[in-house]
Amino acid sequence: MSGSRDKAADASSVHWPARPRYLGWIESGVALALFACALVTVLTTLGILIVLGAQSIAFFQTAGISPLAFLFGNSLKPDAKPPLFGILPLIWGTGMVAVGSSLVALPIGLLSAIYLSEYAPRQARSILKPMLELLAGVPTIVYGYLALLLVTPALRRMLEPMGLRVETFNALAACVVVGIMIIPLVSSLSEDVLSSVPRGLREAAYGLGATKFEVSTRVVLPAALSGVLASFILAISRAVGETMAVVLAAGMRPQITLNPLTSIETMTTYIVQVVSGEASYGTPKYLSLFAVGLSLFAATMVLNIISGLVLRRFREAYQ
Amino acid sequence: MTSAESRFHPDRAARRLVGPIFGAACLAATCTGVLALVILLGAIVAAALQGPPHNPWYALGPNLRELAGLVQKLALGVQSSNPARAGYRVGLAGSLWLLGLVAVVGIPIGVGAGVFLEEYAPPGRLRRIVQTNIANLAGVPSIVYGILGLALFVRAFGVKAVALGPTLLAGVLTLSLLILPIVVITTQEALRAVPRSLRQAALALGATRWQMIRDHVLPSALPGIMTGTILGLSRAIGETAPLLMVGAAGSLLQAPKGPLDRYSALPVEIYNYAKEPDTRFQMVAAGGILILVALLLTMNAAAIVIRNRFRRYD
């Protein structure tokens, strides 16, 4: 006992060395390096904006058309003389894929989310949720390949006896595979918001004699509605920006049609088409990919921002 | 009183009927998703086994041996117009190069940015803006990163002296930017899970901020950071569109020897085979997808194992 007190007394008289000076240099050096890393994320956004903006302006100058004529022109013939750059067919095609894949993914995703959050036993949920999320981890090229290998032949077998012609590349196959691809986006995020609805709401409804169905659809779902909407919008945004599945499945014919069994072209497909076509640098055709890219970027950004705002409203209400 | 009673319709029979039906519909929807995953993998294996021996599907041994043979053949062959000899050696080498270099270039930047935002950046409007920006970057379509890479790295706005051209390095830089948001966000989540007391204890003992982070915070957050790293890298491996944009060549017979060589990547070669009209190439494409999916599943499984095994604070 007394020995340890002696030691303590000794320790207080020991002269502790000050921190070596180089430590200060290391500190600020590391802080600076880490700051530079964080700066890269900001520069990436700026880079995207500058590249898309500057090259789009260059495009509008060299091609000599106005942004309005570009967005609302209904014929896209970059190789014609004079070339025509109206991307309404691309916007139409993109919209078709977005709507079609939503019709597949939103109901399935939402019902899955309700099942996982309200009905599934814990163990089933811990297996099923990661499995659904695996769907989102499969590379998109695989979905494109499956559209060609599986979906289009299946559609042919089902629809051709009814006298409908299904083209090799068709919008419907693209919608199906993109829809499957974005199911986990809807189910995962919706499940998160559904499970974070306070238990008290559910228990109050059960206490009033509501059935599980009524609790799920009339209490939990309305309470989580903004979060569910946010997941829908996010999924649509992903469908809009999807590239490889659509390139392989939907083909490259820019047209405005309501028939989902024919080939269409989306904005992303057009960008890939221009790049693989070796359009020479600085020509209007080459520059047009940046203007299309800007439209695509703007569309997905607007959707993402709306989704973020809607989600924040949900969080403000319950978290 | 009587009027209130007459307005109350319990409809017990109907409500009892609707409930289970809805529950079944929800279960069916969930199963649709899972079934889609199973069909997806099954169809690819089936397509890869289209070739002659034609074992029945339940003959697991011979089928597995055939698959192994096919994968081996594909891993050794190069791009060819003859489906019997076509393979992925160049693409596989390119993808592994990309994997390694993105791990060296992209991951440190992402982790560094995450550490800065969590440990250094003072809370306030600026940090919130940067945070929102990262969340938005995560939602930018991958092809837009491809456009960025094309203009910035491949062409350098037409300035020939600094333009990288369609080289491996341009692909690496593009993919590094692409996975940045994922890595930053997962790093931040991992750091947030480290308890404050650990930081306070280190600081109280006289550690500097960086010593505290290096010796205590980062080791504790390492499993989470590794998970994010693997998720980011598996995203990079599976991406096709941005690589098409920055010029990963489809038909290349030589694997790259350095970061300034031309390159190809596994998904890009799969794309090239998949769009061939000749159906014999479908088998080749399916085999390539099997290699790719096996690579990704291994990486994801590793991420899950790391997360479960070393989980400490959540």
XYZ file of C-alpha atoms in Angstrom, chain A residues 170-301:
132
model
C -38.678 -4.570 -77.540
C -39.595 -2.155 -74.798
C -41.657 -4.672 -72.832
C -38.728 -7.023 -72.165
C -36.692 -4.030 -70.986
C -39.516 -2.955 -68.680
C -39.746 -6.438 -67.160
C -36.041 -6.803 -66.406
C -35.576 -3.225 -65.206
C -38.665 -3.714 -63.064
C -37.180 -6.803 -61.438
C -33.937 -4.947 -60.964
C -35.521 -2.078 -59.019
C -37.803 -4.240 -56.810
C -35.234 -4.259 -53.983
C -34.972 -0.460 -54.082
C -38.685 -0.215 -53.336
C -38.916 -3.145 -50.939
C -35.829 -2.317 -48.912
C -36.436 1.381 -48.366
C -40.187 0.939 -47.894
C -39.574 -1.839 -45.398
C -37.290 0.469 -43.442
C -39.903 3.205 -43.209
C -42.778 0.803 -42.500
C -40.870 -0.791 -39.634
C -40.027 2.592 -38.175
C -43.680 3.535 -37.787
C -44.153 3.631 -33.990
C -45.581 0.488 -32.390
C -48.095 2.587 -30.481
C -50.046 3.319 -33.655
C -50.363 -0.370 -34.456
C -51.319 -1.295 -30.917
C -53.956 1.419 -30.753
C -55.554 0.113 -33.940
C -55.442 -3.497 -32.754
C -56.984 -2.325 -29.498
C -59.915 -0.891 -31.435
C -60.475 -4.273 -33.029
C -58.796 -3.775 -36.398
C -57.507 -6.821 -38.265
C -53.930 -7.181 -39.391
C -54.938 -6.207 -42.931
C -56.618 -3.048 -41.694
C -53.695 -2.130 -39.480
C -51.265 -2.626 -42.367
C -53.194 -0.765 -45.033
C -55.081 1.897 -43.076
C -52.711 2.739 -40.243
C -49.126 1.763 -41.020
C -49.140 2.464 -44.739
C -50.688 5.956 -44.501
C -48.294 6.780 -41.671
C -45.334 5.733 -43.789
C -46.738 7.095 -47.030
C -44.153 9.778 -47.653
C -41.304 7.315 -47.072
C -42.910 4.828 -49.438
C -43.368 7.562 -52.048
C -39.704 8.485 -51.651
C -38.718 4.898 -52.398
C -40.976 4.891 -55.471
C -39.384 8.038 -56.835
C -35.889 6.709 -56.161
C -36.728 3.505 -58.020
C -38.079 5.454 -60.993
C -34.938 7.555 -61.024
C -32.863 4.367 -61.163
C -34.974 3.088 -64.051
C -34.429 6.359 -65.928
C -30.662 6.119 -65.545
C -30.437 2.402 -66.286
C -28.203 1.677 -69.241
C -26.982 -1.819 -70.060
C -30.237 -3.725 -69.532
C -32.014 -1.264 -71.780
C -29.273 -1.187 -74.416
C -29.451 -4.949 -74.833
C -33.204 -5.383 -74.436
C -34.915 -2.372 -75.959
C -32.849 -1.753 -79.070
C -31.864 1.495 -80.740
C -34.757 2.823 -82.774
C -35.801 6.308 -81.668
C -39.549 6.439 -82.150
C -42.615 7.693 -80.367
C -44.961 4.769 -80.069
C -47.407 3.301 -77.607
C -46.696 -0.260 -78.704
C -44.373 -1.839 -76.123
C -43.578 -4.755 -78.434
C -41.466 -2.662 -80.793
C -37.955 -1.382 -80.430
C -37.414 2.011 -78.806
C -34.406 4.045 -77.762
C -33.744 5.657 -74.390
C -31.436 8.546 -73.541
C -28.868 6.204 -72.033
C -28.920 3.962 -75.105
C -28.338 6.949 -77.378
C -25.277 7.951 -75.370
C -23.809 4.445 -75.666
C -24.684 4.346 -79.358
C -22.859 7.612 -80.104
C -19.755 6.514 -78.215
C -19.578 3.067 -79.784
C -20.144 4.598 -83.215
C -16.763 6.380 -83.068
C -18.230 9.777 -83.901
C -15.216 12.027 -84.327
C -14.356 14.537 -81.640
C -16.076 17.905 -81.816
C -18.741 16.999 -84.370
C -22.353 17.849 -83.506
C -23.136 14.141 -83.180
C -20.345 13.623 -80.653
C -21.317 16.742 -78.710
C -24.981 15.751 -78.704
C -24.198 12.964 -76.247
C -23.338 15.584 -73.659
C -26.601 17.448 -74.209
C -28.518 14.170 -73.858
C -26.394 13.372 -70.811
C -27.299 16.744 -69.316
C -31.007 16.050 -69.825
C -30.602 12.630 -68.230
C -28.615 14.047 -65.327
C -31.203 16.779 -64.775
C -34.072 14.281 -64.843
C -32.510 11.889 -62.321
C -31.319 14.748 -60.128
